[in-house]
């Protein structure tokens, strides 16, 4: 097949083949059929139309292609081809776990960029800033059908299963449909989605576990104390592994495995002393918005603070993450009108922009919505609606993303940057009340306990009723496929921080005084406190902006 025949054959199927991919495409028609099918699968998910050599190589190696922002990926490739910036492309390749190809690319580019033996890479590069949106969700709503929900759970199962099969301790993994081929008393491990969970009169726990091939009952005996304690952590609709002994139509569990986190995650440290500040729940427009501490925060970023140590930190802030609830919103709860000083949501964003414009332009802001903001309420919440929040979109240093979203910051020629998972926290209320351990440990006061719990599930909202969502038949955007370096949330109006498996878990405070709702529930907000992460040491300091200067 000639190159032009290959190009037309792929064009007919709706793919644009880039020239570098032509030599890789097989002559053999059968091989091409397999390739078409694999590509079609990606295309049907709206993820891929341009086929380049790197993508083909990933498919040939059977590497799983995770959901990244393919448009950005193509754009970054174009930059490399123009001999411009290779950082973004490298970060994408890194995300795709594509080491070998990256090394080759670096070598080629290194040679190209060294005319006459002079290196163009500075030995002491200027500390720049870099913001790369790896995942931000903004799908247009479409009419949903019942079948979409089933497909949505299948997508979730397919995404989390490989995380579980990676556990070396899990032996004899079989699909539920193969159970009839096994004898009673045989040891088996099943990976399934928890469709039902109940406690019997005797105090034993029964699960209904489901995979695409069938379903089975699982018994967790109360006599196995430690296992029974673990079973309390199980929530509906999550994907996990159960090991146990086969009985008649039942598995007697002796082990429960959650997807969990890798034990060897590197604690990346930036060569530069640079800081990220994390804020959320500003609630501009509310009568209880606290302008003074918010102004103190902005003044600090402008060097206007007497405390010398804090002044030094303020100068080195390069990024601000805002985890939702920028404004009070309108009609969020019955009778909200009386709590508003600005009753128009557009004017609320206008007012907020007057504050944010005072933040030095060299500081990059990454902004996600919350449940009070002008956007769809269901998770993943798309970025702020331009029709309502135009002044925020117009800020020269703002990047608007969805909740959740995954953003890489501070990547450079020599440093991969930090992946930050940003989520407002819409699902957290469910788990902090429904899960006994979280309820008893007052997770409301320390929301990072919920973050840690959900990281173990590798899902931001496993249980269907824990958040509002539209079942997507092609994607489950709430699966935590790529383990981040930082996981930041808002919503609770309580600042907290912890380090779990070398991941900085950060909960933001607020700029709103205690509301009647919080008073009634016994919640104690801690407004005006801002967690600040030192990227060189990975230490977090919480700075209090309530004091008068
Ligand atoms: Fe809030």
Short mmCIF file of C-alpha atoms and ligand atoms in Angstrom, two decimals:
data_model
loop_
_atom_site.label_atom_id
_atom_site.label_comp_id
_atom_site.label_asym_id
_atom_site.label_seq_id
_atom_site.Cartn_x
_atom_site.Cartn_y
_atom_site.Cartn_z
CA UNK A 1 0.00 0.00 0.00
CA UNK A 2 1.40 3.41 -0.92
CA UNK A 3 1.47 6.24 1.60
CA UNK A 4 -1.35 8.07 -0.16
CA UNK A 5 -3.46 4.88 -0.18
CA UNK A 6 -2.86 4.50 3.56
CA UNK A 7 -3.83 8.12 4.15
CA UNK A 8 -7.06 7.77 2.13
CA UNK A 9 -7.94 4.46 3.81
CA UNK A 10 -7.67 6.08 7.25
CA UNK A 11 -9.41 9.27 6.11
CA UNK A 12 -12.36 7.19 5.00
CA UNK A 13 -12.64 5.93 8.57
CA UNK A 14 -12.41 9.48 9.89
CA UNK A 15 -8.78 9.58 11.03
CA UNK A 16 -6.12 12.03 10.01
CA UNK A 17 -2.79 10.24 9.91
CA UNK A 18 0.27 12.33 10.64
CA UNK A 19 3.26 11.63 8.31
CA UNK A 20 5.40 10.17 11.10
CA UNK A 21 2.82 7.41 11.62
CA UNK A 22 2.86 6.15 8.02
CA UNK A 23 5.87 3.85 8.35
CA UNK A 24 4.38 2.28 11.47
CA UNK A 25 1.05 1.39 9.88
CA UNK A 26 1.08 -2.22 8.84
CA UNK A 27 0.72 -3.31 5.24
CA UNK A 28 -1.18 -6.38 6.32
CA UNK A 29 -4.94 -5.71 6.02
CA UNK A 30 -5.71 -7.84 9.11
CA UNK A 31 -3.37 -5.78 11.25
CA UNK A 32 -5.06 -2.66 9.96
CA UNK A 33 -8.48 -3.98 10.93
CA UNK A 34 -7.27 -4.52 14.51
CA UNK A 35 -5.80 -1.03 14.52
CA UNK A 36 -9.01 0.52 13.13
CA UNK A 37 -10.98 -1.17 15.89
CA UNK A 38 -8.66 0.04 18.61
CA UNK A 39 -8.67 3.54 17.19
CA UNK A 40 -12.41 3.51 16.69
CA UNK A 41 -12.89 2.72 20.35
CA UNK A 42 -10.96 5.87 21.28
CA UNK A 43 -12.73 7.89 18.62
CA UNK A 44 -16.16 6.84 19.80
CA UNK A 45 -15.17 8.24 23.18
CA UNK A 46 -14.45 11.48 21.41
CA UNK A 47 -10.82 11.32 22.40
CA UNK A 48 -8.76 10.85 19.31
CA UNK A 49 -8.91 11.76 15.68
CA UNK A 50 -5.34 12.51 14.74
CA UNK A 51 -3.10 9.46 14.65
CA UNK A 52 0.60 10.01 15.19
CA UNK A 53 3.52 7.67 15.67
CA UNK A 54 3.56 8.00 19.45
CA UNK A 55 -0.09 7.02 19.74
CA UNK A 56 0.42 4.03 17.44
CA UNK A 57 3.42 2.93 19.42
CA UNK A 58 1.39 3.03 22.63
CA UNK A 59 -1.37 0.96 21.06
CA UNK A 60 1.13 -1.58 19.67
CA UNK A 61 2.64 -2.02 23.10
CA UNK A 62 -0.80 -2.62 24.56
CA UNK A 63 -0.23 0.28 26.92
CA UNK A 64 -3.46 1.56 28.31
CA UNK A 65 -4.19 5.01 26.98
CA UNK A 66 -5.64 6.99 29.81
CA UNK A 67 -8.03 9.85 29.35
CA UNK A 68 -6.01 12.98 28.74
CA UNK A 69 -6.90 16.16 26.98
CA UNK A 70 -6.17 14.99 23.42
CA UNK A 71 -6.61 18.40 21.84
CA UNK A 72 -3.96 19.84 24.14
CA UNK A 73 -1.77 16.81 23.41
CA UNK A 74 -1.92 17.49 19.66
CA UNK A 75 -1.30 21.18 20.22
CA UNK A 76 1.76 20.40 22.34
CA UNK A 77 3.06 18.04 19.64
CA UNK A 78 2.72 20.85 17.10
CA UNK A 79 4.84 23.07 19.36
CA UNK A 80 7.57 20.42 19.49
CA UNK A 81 7.50 20.09 15.71
CA UNK A 82 7.92 23.82 15.34
CA UNK A 83 11.00 23.54 17.53
CA UNK A 84 9.33 25.57 20.25
CA UNK A 85 8.31 24.24 23.66
CA UNK A 86 8.69 20.53 24.43
CA UNK A 87 7.77 20.69 28.12
CA UNK A 88 4.06 20.20 27.63
CA UNK A 89 4.46 17.31 25.23
CA UNK A 90 6.95 15.66 27.57
CA UNK A 91 4.56 16.01 30.47
CA UNK A 92 1.84 14.34 28.45
CA UNK A 93 4.17 11.51 27.49
CA UNK A 94 5.12 11.19 31.11
CA UNK A 95 1.46 10.98 32.00
CA UNK A 96 1.02 8.25 29.41
CA UNK A 97 3.92 6.38 31.02
CA UNK A 98 5.82 6.59 27.81
CA UNK A 99 9.42 6.68 28.96
CA UNK A 100 11.18 5.05 26.05
CA UNK A 101 9.74 7.33 23.42
CA UNK A 102 10.37 10.37 25.58
CA UNK A 103 14.06 9.54 25.84
CA UNK A 104 14.28 9.20 22.07
CA UNK A 105 12.50 12.48 21.59
CA UNK A 106 14.77 14.23 24.06
CA UNK A 107 17.80 12.87 22.24
CA UNK A 108 16.58 14.03 18.86
CA UNK A 109 15.56 17.45 20.15
CA UNK A 110 18.79 17.73 22.11
CA UNK A 111 20.76 17.21 18.92
CA UNK A 112 18.64 19.66 16.98
CA UNK A 113 18.94 22.30 19.66
CA UNK A 114 22.71 22.16 19.90
CA UNK A 115 24.03 23.81 16.72
CA UNK A 116 27.83 23.93 16.59
CA UNK A 117 28.05 22.12 19.88
CA UNK A 118 26.55 25.02 21.84
CA UNK A 119 23.83 24.01 24.23
CA UNK A 120 20.75 26.19 24.30
CA UNK A 121 19.63 24.92 27.67
CA UNK A 122 20.55 27.42 30.35
CA UNK A 123 22.49 26.03 33.29
CA UNK A 124 20.68 28.38 35.67
CA UNK A 125 17.29 28.82 34.06
CA UNK A 126 15.02 31.64 35.21
CA UNK A 127 12.29 30.42 37.52
CA UNK A 128 9.28 30.47 35.23
CA UNK A 129 5.78 29.24 35.81
CA UNK A 130 3.96 26.53 33.92
CA UNK A 131 0.31 25.50 34.02
CA UNK A 132 -0.80 22.49 31.97
CA UNK A 133 -4.40 21.34 32.14
CA UNK A 134 -4.20 17.55 31.94
CA UNK A 135 -7.87 16.80 32.55
CA UNK A 136 -10.79 19.22 32.59
CA UNK A 137 -14.28 18.04 31.79
CA UNK A 138 -16.75 20.04 29.77
CA UNK A 139 -19.09 17.66 28.03
CA UNK A 140 -22.30 19.03 26.59
CA UNK A 141 -25.31 17.46 28.29
CA UNK A 142 -27.33 15.03 26.17
CA UNK A 143 -30.46 13.04 26.79
CA UNK A 144 -29.62 10.15 29.09
CA UNK A 145 -31.21 6.72 29.14
CA UNK A 146 -31.36 3.99 31.78
CA UNK A 147 -28.80 1.92 29.86
CA UNK A 148 -26.30 4.77 30.20
CA UNK A 149 -26.06 4.15 33.92
CA UNK A 150 -25.17 0.48 33.39
CA UNK A 151 -22.54 1.48 30.80
CA UNK A 152 -21.22 4.14 33.16
CA UNK A 153 -20.60 1.54 35.88
CA UNK A 154 -18.98 -0.79 33.32
CA UNK A 155 -16.58 2.04 32.37
CA UNK A 156 -15.78 2.52 36.06
CA UNK A 157 -15.19 -1.22 36.52
CA UNK A 158 -12.88 -1.35 33.49
CA UNK A 159 -10.85 1.61 34.78
CA UNK A 160 -10.39 0.40 38.36
CA UNK A 161 -9.91 -3.32 37.64
CA UNK A 162 -6.33 -2.91 36.31
CA UNK A 163 -5.38 -1.04 39.51
CA UNK A 164 -6.52 -4.06 41.53
CA UNK A 165 -4.95 -6.70 39.27
CA UNK A 166 -1.65 -4.87 39.82
CA UNK A 167 -1.69 -5.91 43.49
CA UNK A 168 0.85 -8.69 43.67
CA UNK A 169 -0.82 -10.20 46.73
CA UNK A 170 -3.99 -11.03 44.79
CA UNK A 171 -3.91 -14.62 43.52
CA UNK A 172 -6.46 -16.78 41.66
CA UNK A 173 -8.41 -13.84 40.22
CA UNK A 174 -11.41 -15.13 38.25
CA UNK A 175 -14.48 -13.48 36.80
CA UNK A 176 -17.76 -14.15 38.60
CA UNK A 177 -19.17 -15.97 35.55
CA UNK A 178 -16.47 -18.65 35.94
CA UNK A 179 -17.48 -19.56 39.52
CA UNK A 180 -19.61 -22.58 38.38
CA UNK A 181 -16.43 -24.12 36.95
CA UNK A 182 -14.84 -24.11 40.41
CA UNK A 183 -15.32 -26.59 43.25
CA UNK A 184 -16.62 -25.77 46.70
CA UNK A 185 -13.93 -24.83 49.25
CA UNK A 186 -11.65 -23.56 46.49
CA UNK A 187 -9.91 -20.25 47.13
CA UNK A 188 -10.89 -17.51 44.70
CA UNK A 189 -10.39 -13.78 44.25
CA UNK A 190 -13.10 -11.71 42.60
CA UNK A 191 -12.98 -8.12 41.41
CA UNK A 192 -16.41 -6.56 41.43
CA UNK A 193 -18.63 -3.59 42.05
CA UNK A 194 -20.57 -3.54 45.34
CA UNK A 195 -24.24 -3.52 44.30
CA UNK A 196 -25.64 -4.12 47.77
CA UNK A 197 -24.50 -4.24 51.36
CA UNK A 198 -26.51 -5.25 54.40
CA UNK A 199 -25.94 -6.35 57.97
CA UNK A 200 -27.89 -9.45 59.01
CA UNK A 201 -29.67 -9.89 62.36
CA UNK A 202 -26.65 -11.92 63.52
CA UNK A 203 -24.35 -9.03 62.73
CA UNK A 204 -22.66 -10.55 59.66
CA UNK A 205 -22.16 -8.44 56.56
CA UNK A 206 -23.57 -9.54 53.21
CA UNK A 207 -22.42 -8.03 49.94
CA UNK A 208 -23.70 -8.48 46.42
CA UNK A 209 -20.70 -8.26 44.17
CA UNK A 210 -21.11 -7.76 40.43
CA UNK A 211 -18.85 -7.84 37.40
CA UNK A 212 -19.75 -7.84 33.67
CA UNK A 213 -20.13 -11.66 33.77
CA UNK A 214 -22.46 -12.05 36.76
CA UNK A 215 -23.10 -11.49 40.43
CA UNK A 216 -22.45 -13.36 43.69
CA UNK A 217 -23.18 -13.02 47.40
CA UNK A 218 -20.27 -12.51 49.75
CA UNK A 219 -20.38 -13.17 53.49
CA UNK A 220 -18.10 -11.32 55.89
CA UNK A 221 -18.36 -13.01 59.27
CA UNK A 222 -18.50 -10.84 62.38
CA UNK A 223 -16.26 -13.46 64.05
CA UNK A 224 -13.36 -12.32 61.89
CA UNK A 225 -12.90 -9.10 63.85
CA UNK A 226 -10.31 -7.29 61.74
CA UNK A 227 -12.00 -8.22 58.45
CA UNK A 228 -15.36 -7.13 59.79
CA UNK A 229 -13.83 -3.78 60.83
CA UNK A 230 -12.47 -3.38 57.28
CA UNK A 231 -15.91 -4.21 55.86
CA UNK A 232 -17.29 -1.10 57.58
CA UNK A 233 -15.24 0.94 55.10
CA UNK A 234 -17.04 -0.62 52.11
CA UNK A 235 -19.48 1.70 50.35
CA UNK A 236 -22.03 1.01 47.62
CA UNK A 237 -20.98 1.09 43.95
CA UNK A 238 -17.26 0.95 44.68
CA UNK A 239 -14.97 -1.51 42.87
CA UNK A 240 -12.88 -3.77 45.12
CA UNK A 241 -11.42 -7.28 45.36
CA UNK A 242 -12.70 -10.02 47.65
CA UNK A 243 -10.66 -13.15 48.32
CA UNK A 244 -12.31 -16.09 50.01
CA UNK A 245 -13.52 -19.66 49.97
CA UNK A 246 -16.31 -20.83 47.69
CA UNK A 247 -19.52 -22.17 49.18
CA UNK A 248 -22.81 -22.93 47.40
CA UNK A 249 -23.55 -19.74 45.50
CA UNK A 250 -21.63 -17.72 48.06
CA UNK A 251 -18.08 -16.65 48.85
CA UNK A 252 -16.89 -16.66 52.47
CA UNK A 253 -14.53 -13.70 52.51
CA UNK A 254 -11.15 -13.85 54.17
CA UNK A 255 -9.67 -10.73 52.62
CA UNK A 256 -10.86 -7.37 51.28
CA UNK A 257 -8.61 -5.31 49.00
CA UNK A 258 -9.32 -1.72 48.03
CA UNK A 259 -7.59 -0.30 44.93
CA UNK A 260 -5.41 1.82 47.24
CA UNK A 261 -2.34 3.90 46.51
CA UNK A 262 1.12 2.95 45.27
CA UNK A 263 3.49 2.56 48.22
CA UNK A 264 6.52 3.88 46.40
CA UNK A 265 5.24 7.21 45.12
CA UNK A 266 8.10 9.67 44.94
CA UNK A 267 7.95 12.80 47.09
CA UNK A 268 8.89 15.15 44.23
CA UNK A 269 10.68 18.29 45.30
CA UNK A 270 11.13 21.30 43.06
CA UNK A 271 14.64 22.71 42.68
CA UNK A 272 13.10 26.18 43.23
CA UNK A 273 11.65 27.60 46.40
CA UNK A 274 8.24 28.39 45.00
CA UNK A 275 4.84 28.31 46.71
CA UNK A 276 1.25 27.45 45.89
CA UNK A 277 -1.55 29.12 47.89
CA UNK A 278 -4.88 27.29 48.18
CA UNK A 279 -8.16 29.12 48.74
CA UNK A 280 -11.87 28.41 48.23
CA UNK A 281 -15.37 29.42 49.36
CA UNK A 282 -14.93 33.15 49.00
CA UNK A 283 -18.71 33.61 48.72
CA UNK A 284 -18.61 37.15 47.33
CA UNK A 285 -22.16 38.57 47.32
CA UNK A 286 -23.07 37.06 50.67
CA UNK A 287 -23.71 39.37 53.64
CA UNK A 288 -21.25 37.23 55.57
CA UNK A 289 -18.39 37.53 53.02
CA UNK A 290 -15.25 38.57 54.94
CA UNK A 291 -13.65 41.28 52.79
CA UNK A 292 -10.95 42.20 55.33
CA UNK A 293 -9.05 38.89 55.53
CA UNK A 294 -9.47 38.47 51.77
CA UNK A 295 -7.85 41.86 51.21
CA UNK A 296 -5.09 40.97 53.70
CA UNK A 297 -4.42 37.85 51.59
CA UNK A 298 -4.21 39.92 48.39
CA UNK A 299 -2.03 42.55 50.05
CA UNK A 300 0.33 39.80 51.21
CA UNK A 301 0.70 38.62 47.59
CA UNK A 302 1.67 42.22 46.76
CA UNK A 303 4.34 42.32 49.46
CA UNK A 304 2.20 44.50 51.71
CA UNK A 305 2.76 42.81 55.08
CA UNK A 306 5.01 43.69 58.01
CA UNK A 307 5.96 40.14 59.07
CA UNK A 308 9.31 39.56 57.30
CA UNK A 309 9.06 35.77 57.09
CA UNK A 310 5.59 35.92 55.58
CA UNK A 311 6.65 38.71 53.24
CA UNK A 312 9.41 36.44 51.82
CA UNK A 313 6.94 33.60 51.28
CA UNK A 314 4.42 35.95 49.62
CA UNK A 315 7.02 37.05 47.07
CA UNK A 316 7.58 33.43 46.05
CA UNK A 317 3.93 32.45 45.47
CA UNK A 318 3.65 31.52 41.81
CA UNK A 319 0.32 29.68 41.76
CA UNK A 320 -3.08 30.02 43.44
CA UNK A 321 -5.64 27.24 43.30
CA UNK A 322 -9.27 28.22 43.95
CA UNK A 323 -11.41 25.19 44.84
CA UNK A 324 -14.89 26.55 44.12
CA UNK A 325 -17.65 28.66 45.67
CA UNK A 326 -16.14 31.87 44.37
CA UNK A 327 -19.42 33.68 44.86
CA UNK A 328 -22.52 33.19 47.03
CA UNK A 329 -24.66 32.40 43.98
CA UNK A 330 -28.41 32.81 43.81
CA UNK A 331 -31.18 30.36 44.68
CA UNK A 332 -28.74 27.85 46.13
CA UNK A 333 -31.07 27.17 49.09
CA UNK A 334 -34.59 28.34 49.98
CA UNK A 335 -34.67 31.87 51.33
CA UNK A 336 -31.09 32.68 50.27
CA UNK A 337 -32.18 36.16 49.05
CA UNK A 338 -32.11 37.52 52.59
CA UNK A 339 -28.47 36.44 53.01
CA UNK A 340 -27.32 38.26 49.87
CA UNK A 341 -25.93 41.75 49.64
CA UNK A 342 -25.50 41.37 45.85
CA UNK A 343 -28.57 39.51 44.56
CA UNK A 344 -27.36 39.27 40.93
CA UNK A 345 -24.85 36.51 40.13
CA UNK A 346 -23.22 38.43 37.26
CA UNK A 347 -22.60 41.34 39.63
CA UNK A 348 -21.18 38.92 42.21
CA UNK A 349 -18.52 37.81 39.67
CA UNK A 350 -17.90 41.47 38.71
CA UNK A 351 -17.27 42.26 42.35
CA UNK A 352 -14.94 39.24 42.78
CA UNK A 353 -12.97 40.25 39.68
CA UNK A 354 -12.26 43.64 41.31
CA UNK A 355 -10.38 41.75 44.03
CA UNK A 356 -8.68 39.15 41.82
CA UNK A 357 -7.37 41.76 39.36
CA UNK A 358 -5.22 43.08 42.22
CA UNK A 359 -3.30 39.77 42.37
CA UNK A 360 0.03 40.23 40.54
CA UNK A 361 -0.24 38.95 36.97
CA UNK A 362 2.87 36.77 37.37
CA UNK A 363 0.88 34.58 39.79
CA UNK A 364 -1.14 32.02 37.86
CA UNK A 365 -4.64 31.26 39.15
CA UNK A 366 -6.31 27.93 38.51
CA UNK A 367 -10.03 28.18 39.21
CA UNK A 368 -12.62 25.41 39.61
CA UNK A 369 -16.33 25.85 40.41
CA UNK A 370 -18.31 24.79 43.48
CA UNK A 371 -21.96 24.18 44.20
CA UNK A 372 -22.65 27.94 44.65
CA UNK A 373 -21.17 28.89 41.27
CA UNK A 374 -22.71 29.54 37.88
CA UNK A 375 -22.32 26.19 36.15
CA UNK A 376 -24.00 22.78 36.03
CA UNK A 377 -24.31 21.30 39.51
CA UNK A 378 -23.65 17.66 38.62
CA UNK A 379 -20.12 16.25 38.96
CA UNK A 380 -17.93 16.72 37.02
CA UNK A 381 -18.93 20.40 37.19
CA UNK A 382 -17.82 22.18 33.99
CA UNK A 383 -15.75 25.37 34.28
CA UNK A 384 -17.61 28.59 35.25
CA UNK A 385 -20.20 29.65 32.69
CA UNK A 386 -18.77 32.43 30.50
CA UNK A 387 -22.20 34.10 30.21
CA UNK A 388 -22.27 34.74 33.94
CA UNK A 389 -18.62 34.84 34.95
CA UNK A 390 -17.06 36.74 32.04
CA UNK A 391 -14.97 39.05 34.27
CA UNK A 392 -13.26 35.94 35.72
CA UNK A 393 -12.63 34.47 32.25
CA UNK A 394 -11.15 37.83 31.23
CA UNK A 395 -8.50 37.83 33.98
CA UNK A 396 -5.15 37.56 32.15
CA UNK A 397 -3.62 35.12 34.62
CA UNK A 398 -6.59 32.79 35.22
CA UNK A 399 -7.09 29.23 33.94
CA UNK A 400 -10.66 28.00 34.39
CA UNK A 401 -11.16 24.26 34.83
CA UNK A 402 -13.81 21.77 35.90
CA UNK A 403 -14.34 20.21 39.33
CA UNK A 404 -12.69 17.73 39.48
CA UNK A 405 -9.75 18.48 37.21
CA UNK A 406 -6.07 17.52 37.02
CA UNK A 407 -3.52 20.25 36.47
CA UNK A 408 0.25 20.05 36.20
CA UNK A 409 2.15 23.06 37.53
CA UNK A 410 5.76 24.16 37.57
CA UNK A 411 7.12 21.76 34.96
CA UNK A 412 10.38 22.82 33.34
CA UNK A 413 13.01 21.43 30.96
CA UNK A 414 14.47 19.48 33.85
CA UNK A 415 11.54 18.97 36.23
CA UNK A 416 8.26 17.13 35.58
CA UNK A 417 6.16 19.48 37.71
CA UNK A 418 3.42 18.60 40.19
CA UNK A 419 0.06 17.06 39.34
CA UNK A 420 -2.69 18.73 41.36
CA UNK A 421 -6.13 17.16 41.64
CA UNK A 422 -8.66 19.93 42.27
CA UNK A 423 -12.18 19.15 43.52
CA UNK A 424 -14.71 21.32 45.33
CA UNK A 425 -15.90 18.47 47.57
CA UNK A 426 -19.56 17.95 46.62
CA UNK A 427 -19.46 14.25 47.55
CA UNK A 428 -17.76 14.64 50.94
CA UNK A 429 -20.87 15.24 53.06
CA UNK A 430 -22.15 11.75 52.27
CA UNK A 431 -19.02 9.89 53.39
CA UNK A 432 -18.35 11.93 56.52
CA UNK A 433 -21.82 11.03 57.81
CA UNK A 434 -22.35 7.53 56.33
CA UNK A 435 -18.95 6.00 57.16
CA UNK A 436 -18.72 5.31 60.89
CA UNK A 437 -14.97 5.90 61.23
CA UNK A 438 -15.18 9.25 59.46
CA UNK A 439 -18.20 10.28 61.51
CA UNK A 440 -16.53 9.37 64.81
CA UNK A 441 -13.27 11.06 63.87
CA UNK A 442 -15.14 14.29 63.06
CA UNK A 443 -14.07 14.35 59.43
CA UNK A 444 -16.02 17.57 58.99
CA UNK A 445 -13.30 19.34 60.98
CA UNK A 446 -10.57 17.59 59.00
CA UNK A 447 -11.85 16.94 55.46
CA UNK A 448 -8.48 15.44 54.43
CA UNK A 449 -9.68 12.26 56.22
CA UNK A 450 -12.39 11.96 53.56
CA UNK A 451 -9.82 12.69 50.83
CA UNK A 452 -7.64 9.84 52.12
CA UNK A 453 -10.68 7.52 52.27
CA UNK A 454 -11.63 8.31 48.65
CA UNK A 455 -8.04 7.93 47.42
CA UNK A 456 -8.15 4.34 48.73
CA UNK A 457 -11.23 3.79 46.54
CA UNK A 458 -9.52 5.60 43.62
CA UNK A 459 -12.82 7.39 43.06
CA UNK A 460 -14.05 10.85 44.00
CA UNK A 461 -17.66 9.79 44.58
CA UNK A 462 -18.11 6.00 44.30
CA UNK A 463 -21.63 5.80 45.77
CA UNK A 464 -24.28 6.96 43.32
CA UNK A 465 -26.20 9.05 45.82
CA UNK A 466 -23.11 10.80 47.24
CA UNK A 467 -23.25 13.52 44.61
CA UNK A 468 -25.46 14.77 41.81
CA UNK A 469 -24.30 13.26 38.54
CA UNK A 470 -25.43 12.55 35.03
CA UNK A 471 -24.44 8.99 34.15
CA UNK A 472 -22.05 9.19 31.24
CA UNK A 473 -22.05 6.09 29.05
CA UNK A 474 -18.55 6.75 27.76
CA UNK A 475 -16.62 7.98 30.75
CA UNK A 476 -16.34 8.04 34.51
CA UNK A 477 -14.50 11.29 35.09
CA UNK A 478 -14.47 10.74 38.84
CA UNK A 479 -12.12 7.73 38.78
CA UNK A 480 -8.69 8.71 40.14
CA UNK A 481 -6.55 6.99 37.52
CA UNK A 482 -3.41 9.06 37.86
CA UNK A 483 -2.33 9.46 41.48
CA UNK A 484 -1.66 13.17 42.01
CA UNK A 485 1.10 14.88 44.00
CA UNK A 486 -1.42 17.23 45.60
CA UNK A 487 -5.17 16.76 46.19
CA UNK A 488 -7.00 19.96 47.10
CA UNK A 489 -10.63 20.44 48.15
CA UNK A 490 -12.90 23.19 49.49
CA UNK A 491 -16.53 23.26 50.60
CA UNK A 492 -16.03 22.58 54.33
CA UNK A 493 -14.78 26.03 55.26
CA UNK A 494 -12.11 24.30 57.38
CA UNK A 495 -8.40 24.37 56.59
CA UNK A 496 -6.44 21.15 57.10
CA UNK A 497 -3.43 19.41 55.67
CA UNK A 498 -1.74 16.01 55.79
CA UNK A 499 0.78 13.97 53.84
CA UNK A 500 -0.41 10.51 52.80
CA UNK A 501 1.78 8.23 50.64
CA UNK A 502 3.73 11.33 49.64
CA UNK A 503 0.58 13.11 48.46
CA UNK A 504 -0.16 16.52 50.01
CA UNK A 505 -3.83 16.50 51.00
CA UNK A 506 -5.11 20.03 51.43
CA UNK A 507 -8.49 21.33 52.57
CA UNK A 508 -9.18 25.03 52.09
CA UNK A 509 -10.82 27.34 54.53
CA UNK A 510 -13.14 30.19 53.43
CA UNK A 511 -13.70 33.94 53.50
CA UNK A 512 -17.16 33.82 55.02
CA UNK A 513 -18.16 34.05 58.66
CA UNK A 514 -20.19 31.32 60.34
CA UNK A 515 -23.56 30.94 58.64
CA UNK A 516 -26.89 29.98 60.27
CA UNK A 517 -26.67 26.62 58.49
CA UNK A 518 -23.27 25.95 60.09
CA UNK A 519 -24.55 27.14 63.46
CA UNK A 520 -27.50 24.73 63.30
CA UNK A 521 -25.29 21.80 62.33
CA UNK A 522 -22.66 22.59 64.94
CA UNK A 523 -19.99 23.18 62.29
CA UNK A 524 -17.13 25.48 63.23
CA UNK A 525 -15.59 27.21 60.18
CA UNK A 526 -12.09 28.71 60.39
CA UNK A 527 -12.25 31.60 57.88
CA UNK A 528 -9.30 33.58 56.58
CA UNK A 529 -6.70 30.80 56.88
CA UNK A 530 -4.74 29.86 53.77
CA UNK A 531 -2.68 26.66 53.29
CA UNK A 532 0.54 27.43 51.42
CA UNK A 533 2.70 24.64 49.97
CA UNK A 534 6.47 25.02 49.61
CA UNK A 535 7.31 23.09 46.43
CA UNK A 536 10.96 22.76 47.46
CA UNK A 537 10.29 21.07 50.81
CA UNK A 538 6.67 19.92 50.30
CA UNK A 539 5.83 21.45 53.67
CA UNK A 540 2.50 23.17 54.16
CA UNK A 541 2.07 26.23 56.32
CA UNK A 542 -1.38 27.58 57.16
CA UNK A 543 -1.29 31.39 57.24
CA UNK A 544 -3.91 33.31 59.20
CA UNK A 545 -5.10 36.49 57.45
CA UNK A 546 -7.57 37.57 60.10
CA UNK A 547 -5.18 39.87 61.95
CA UNK A 548 -5.20 43.55 61.15
CA UNK A 549 -1.98 44.87 59.71
FE1 LIG B 1 -18.89 27.10 50.38
#
